[in-house]
Amino acid sequence: MTDFTADAIPPTPRKPVAFRWRIRLSSEETAILAAAAIVGLSAAFLLFPGVDLTVSGLFHRTQDGFYLSHDPMLRALRKSSTLVMSLMLLAAVGRWIWRLLRRQKADLAGRRALFVIAGLALGPGLVVNSLFKEVWGRARPIDVRLFGGDDAFTAAWLPSTACQSNCSFISGEGAGAAWMVAAALVLAPRRWRPVAGGLALAYAVSLSANRIVFGGHFLSDVLLSWAVTALVLALLYRGLKIASAALRRRKLRVLNIAIA
């Protein structure tokens, strides 16, 4: 009689443990982080306004001005943003229309498409370009006396009358870049989101840095535009989620009444 003991059983080989770091933030957590970033960045740039001048000065020469603004590759990079943004918006509109045709207005994919469309209109469109840039009046770096312009420098958040329209605070293109990152994460299939998000982030950071290099915006304009846009988009996503849940509950009540 054979005695099968524990020692006779070959040990099962252990698979190596793979550590995967995943950052998942809810819309509420994103809103809190964005609000904290706005407060922290605002305090830093109000306490140390010279940081804006120092950073912009790195790309300015007395004889040549903001010399990199003539670089053909950097100019092409800026122009490419219109095409990329248009394609992202077109993808969202196409998905939303498809959902409407299939009568799936309140599903997750439809809500995400609506978020991308409304986010562009509300964040970069209404809040940044129509409110901030038309009200604060901050002169752009290229128009400041230190860099050969005629206007006085003002710190972030301090109202000014130097600029009358389409002013420096905060960056509209920076807000659009932040929207691109959110759109890429929302529109991409789940398995491709890390890649899509990473590529979108690298592209968006390049676009935002380009505005500083060109003398179009200060560092505070760009960083605060990202934070403000993130806050607006997080609140919008949360609002759409609540509205969608309320709509589903209403449909269920109507269905129960009809059955009864």
Coordinates of C-alpha atoms in Angstrom, one line a residue, residues 3-244:
D3 CA 1.5 6.1 1.5
F4 CA 0.9 9.5 -0.1
T5 CA 2.3 12.0 2.2
A6 CA 2.5 15.7 1.9
D7 CA 6.2 15.4 1.2
A8 CA 5.5 13.3 -1.9
I9 CA 3.4 16.0 -3.5
P10 CA 5.5 18.4 -5.5
P11 CA 5.1 22.0 -4.5
T12 CA 3.0 24.2 -6.8
P13 CA 5.2 26.8 -8.4
R14 CA 4.3 30.3 -7.3
K15 CA 3.6 32.9 -9.9
P16 CA 5.5 36.1 -9.5
V17 CA 3.4 38.8 -7.9
A18 CA 2.8 41.7 -10.3
F19 CA 2.3 45.0 -8.6
R20 CA 0.1 47.4 -10.6
W21 CA -0.3 50.9 -9.5
R22 CA -3.7 52.3 -10.5
I23 CA -4.9 55.8 -9.6
R24 CA -8.7 55.9 -9.6
L25 CA -10.3 59.1 -8.4
S26 CA -14.0 59.8 -8.1
S27 CA -15.4 63.1 -9.4
E28 CA -15.7 64.3 -5.8
E29 CA -12.1 63.5 -5.1
T30 CA -11.0 65.1 -8.3
A31 CA -12.9 68.3 -7.4
I32 CA -11.4 68.4 -4.0
L33 CA -7.8 68.0 -5.4
A34 CA -8.5 70.6 -8.1
A35 CA -9.9 73.1 -5.5
A36 CA -6.8 72.5 -3.3
A37 CA -4.6 73.0 -6.3
I38 CA -6.3 76.4 -7.0
V39 CA -5.8 77.5 -3.5
G40 CA -2.2 76.3 -3.2
L41 CA -1.1 77.7 -6.6
S42 CA -2.9 81.0 -6.0
A43 CA -1.2 81.5 -2.6
A44 CA 2.2 80.6 -4.1
F45 CA 2.0 83.0 -7.0
L46 CA 0.6 85.8 -4.9
L47 CA 3.4 85.4 -2.4
F48 CA 6.1 85.0 -5.0
P49 CA 4.9 86.9 -8.1
G50 CA 8.4 87.1 -9.4
V51 CA 8.3 83.4 -10.4
D52 CA 6.2 84.3 -13.4
L53 CA 8.7 86.9 -14.6
T54 CA 11.7 84.5 -13.9
V55 CA 10.2 81.6 -15.9
S56 CA 9.1 83.8 -18.8
G57 CA 12.5 85.5 -18.8
L58 CA 14.2 82.1 -19.6
F59 CA 12.8 82.3 -23.1
H60 CA 13.3 86.0 -23.7
R61 CA 16.3 87.8 -25.2
T62 CA 16.7 91.5 -25.3
Q63 CA 17.4 91.6 -29.1
D64 CA 15.2 88.7 -30.2
G65 CA 12.3 88.9 -27.8
F66 CA 10.7 85.5 -27.3
Y67 CA 12.9 83.9 -29.9
L68 CA 11.4 80.4 -29.9
S69 CA 8.1 81.8 -31.1
H70 CA 9.6 81.7 -34.6
D71 CA 10.5 78.1 -34.4
P72 CA 8.6 76.2 -37.2
M73 CA 8.1 73.0 -35.2
L74 CA 6.8 74.8 -32.2
R75 CA 4.4 76.9 -34.4
A76 CA 3.2 73.7 -36.0
L77 CA 2.7 72.2 -32.6
R78 CA 0.4 75.0 -31.6
K79 CA -1.6 74.9 -34.9
S80 CA -2.1 71.1 -34.4
S81 CA -4.2 71.7 -31.3
T82 CA -7.1 72.9 -33.4
L83 CA -7.2 69.7 -35.4
V84 CA -6.8 67.4 -32.4
M85 CA -9.5 69.2 -30.5
S86 CA -11.8 69.1 -33.4
L87 CA -11.3 65.4 -33.9
M88 CA -12.0 64.7 -30.2
L89 CA -15.1 66.8 -30.3
L90 CA -16.3 65.1 -33.5
A91 CA -15.8 61.7 -31.9
A92 CA -17.9 62.8 -28.9
V93 CA -20.6 64.2 -31.0
G94 CA -20.7 61.1 -33.2
R95 CA -21.0 58.9 -30.1
W96 CA -23.8 61.1 -28.7
I97 CA -25.8 61.1 -31.9
W98 CA -25.4 57.3 -32.2
R99 CA -26.8 56.9 -28.7
L100 CA -29.7 59.2 -29.5
L101 CA -30.5 57.1 -32.6
R102 CA -30.5 54.0 -30.5
R103 CA -32.6 55.6 -27.8
Q104 CA -29.9 55.2 -25.1
K105 CA -29.8 58.7 -23.8
A106 CA -28.9 57.9 -20.1
D107 CA -26.3 55.1 -20.5
L108 CA -22.7 55.5 -19.4
A109 CA -21.3 55.9 -22.9
G110 CA -23.8 58.5 -23.8
R111 CA -23.2 60.4 -20.5
R112 CA -19.5 60.4 -21.2
A113 CA -20.0 61.8 -24.7
L114 CA -22.2 64.5 -23.3
F115 CA -19.6 65.3 -20.7
V116 CA -16.9 65.8 -23.3
I117 CA -19.2 68.1 -25.4
A118 CA -20.5 70.1 -22.5
G119 CA -17.1 70.2 -20.8
L120 CA -15.5 72.0 -23.7
A121 CA -18.3 74.6 -23.8
L122 CA -18.5 75.1 -20.1
G123 CA -14.8 74.9 -19.1
P124 CA -12.5 76.4 -21.8
G125 CA -15.4 78.1 -23.4
L126 CA -17.6 79.8 -20.8
V127 CA -15.5 79.9 -17.6
V128 CA -12.0 80.5 -19.0
N129 CA -12.5 82.4 -22.2
S130 CA -15.7 84.3 -21.5
L131 CA -15.2 85.0 -17.8
F132 CA -11.6 85.0 -16.8
K133 CA -9.9 86.3 -19.9
E134 CA -12.5 89.0 -20.5
V135 CA -12.6 90.3 -16.9
W136 CA -9.2 90.2 -15.2
G137 CA -7.4 92.3 -17.8
R138 CA -3.9 90.8 -17.2
A139 CA -1.3 91.8 -19.8
R140 CA 0.5 88.9 -21.6
P141 CA 4.2 88.5 -21.1
I142 CA 5.0 89.8 -24.5
D143 CA 3.2 93.1 -23.6
V144 CA 4.9 93.6 -20.3
R145 CA 7.6 96.3 -20.0
L146 CA 10.2 94.0 -18.8
F147 CA 10.0 92.1 -22.1
G148 CA 9.7 95.1 -24.4
G149 CA 6.0 95.8 -24.1
D150 CA 4.1 98.9 -22.8
D151 CA 2.1 97.4 -20.0
A152 CA 2.8 96.8 -16.3
F153 CA 3.1 93.4 -14.9
T154 CA 0.4 92.3 -12.4
A155 CA 0.4 89.1 -10.3
A156 CA -2.1 86.3 -10.7
W157 CA -5.7 87.1 -9.5
L158 CA -5.0 90.9 -9.3
P159 CA -7.4 92.8 -11.6
S160 CA -5.9 95.0 -14.2
T161 CA -6.9 97.4 -16.9
A162 CA -3.8 96.8 -19.1
C163 CA -5.7 94.4 -21.4
Q164 CA -9.2 95.0 -22.7
S165 CA -10.0 91.6 -24.4
N166 CA -8.6 88.1 -24.8
C167 CA -6.1 88.7 -21.9
S168 CA -3.5 86.5 -20.3
F169 CA -5.3 85.3 -17.1
I170 CA -6.0 82.5 -17.4
S171 CA -4.8 80.5 -20.4
G172 CA -7.5 79.4 -22.8
E173 CA -5.2 77.0 -24.6
G174 CA -4.1 75.6 -21.3
A175 CA -7.7 75.0 -20.5
G176 CA -8.3 73.3 -23.8
A177 CA -5.2 71.1 -23.2
A178 CA -6.6 70.0 -19.9
W179 CA -9.9 69.2 -21.6
M180 CA -8.1 67.1 -24.1
V181 CA -6.7 64.9 -21.3
A182 CA -10.1 64.4 -19.8
A183 CA -11.7 63.7 -23.2
A184 CA -9.0 61.1 -24.0
L185 CA -9.6 59.3 -20.7
V186 CA -13.4 59.3 -21.1
L187 CA -13.7 58.4 -24.8
A188 CA -11.0 55.7 -25.0
P189 CA -11.9 52.1 -24.3
R190 CA -11.0 50.9 -20.8
R191 CA -8.0 48.8 -21.8
W192 CA -6.6 51.7 -23.8
R193 CA -7.1 54.5 -21.3
P194 CA -3.6 54.4 -19.7
V195 CA -2.0 54.7 -23.2
A196 CA -4.5 57.3 -24.4
G197 CA -4.3 59.3 -21.2
G198 CA -0.5 59.2 -21.2
L199 CA -0.2 60.4 -24.8
A200 CA -2.9 63.1 -24.3
L201 CA -1.1 64.3 -21.1
A202 CA 2.3 64.6 -22.9
Y203 CA 0.7 66.4 -25.8
A204 CA -1.3 68.7 -23.5
V205 CA 1.7 69.6 -21.4
S206 CA 3.7 70.4 -24.6
L207 CA 0.9 72.7 -25.8
S208 CA 0.7 74.5 -22.5
A209 CA 4.5 74.9 -22.2
N210 CA 4.5 76.3 -25.7
R211 CA 2.4 79.2 -24.6
I212 CA 5.0 80.2 -22.0
V213 CA 7.8 79.8 -24.5
F214 CA 6.0 82.0 -27.0
G215 CA 5.4 84.7 -24.4
G216 CA 1.7 84.3 -24.7
H217 CA 1.1 83.3 -21.0
F218 CA 2.8 83.3 -17.7
L219 CA 3.4 80.1 -15.7
S220 CA 0.5 81.0 -13.3
D221 CA -1.9 81.4 -16.2
V222 CA -1.2 77.9 -17.4
L223 CA -1.2 76.1 -14.1
L224 CA -4.3 77.8 -12.8
S225 CA -6.1 77.2 -16.1
W226 CA -5.5 73.4 -15.6
A227 CA -6.7 73.5 -12.0
V228 CA -9.8 75.6 -12.8
T229 CA -10.7 73.4 -15.8
A230 CA -10.2 70.3 -13.7
L231 CA -12.6 71.6 -11.1
V232 CA -15.2 72.6 -13.6
L233 CA -15.0 69.2 -15.4
A234 CA -15.2 67.3 -12.1
L235 CA -18.3 69.2 -11.0
L236 CA -19.8 68.7 -14.4
Y237 CA -19.2 65.0 -14.4
R238 CA -20.7 64.7 -10.9
G239 CA -23.7 66.7 -12.0
L240 CA -24.3 64.6 -15.1
K241 CA -24.0 61.4 -13.0
I242 CA -26.6 62.7 -10.5
A243 CA -29.0 63.8 -13.3
S244 CA -28.6 60.4 -15.0

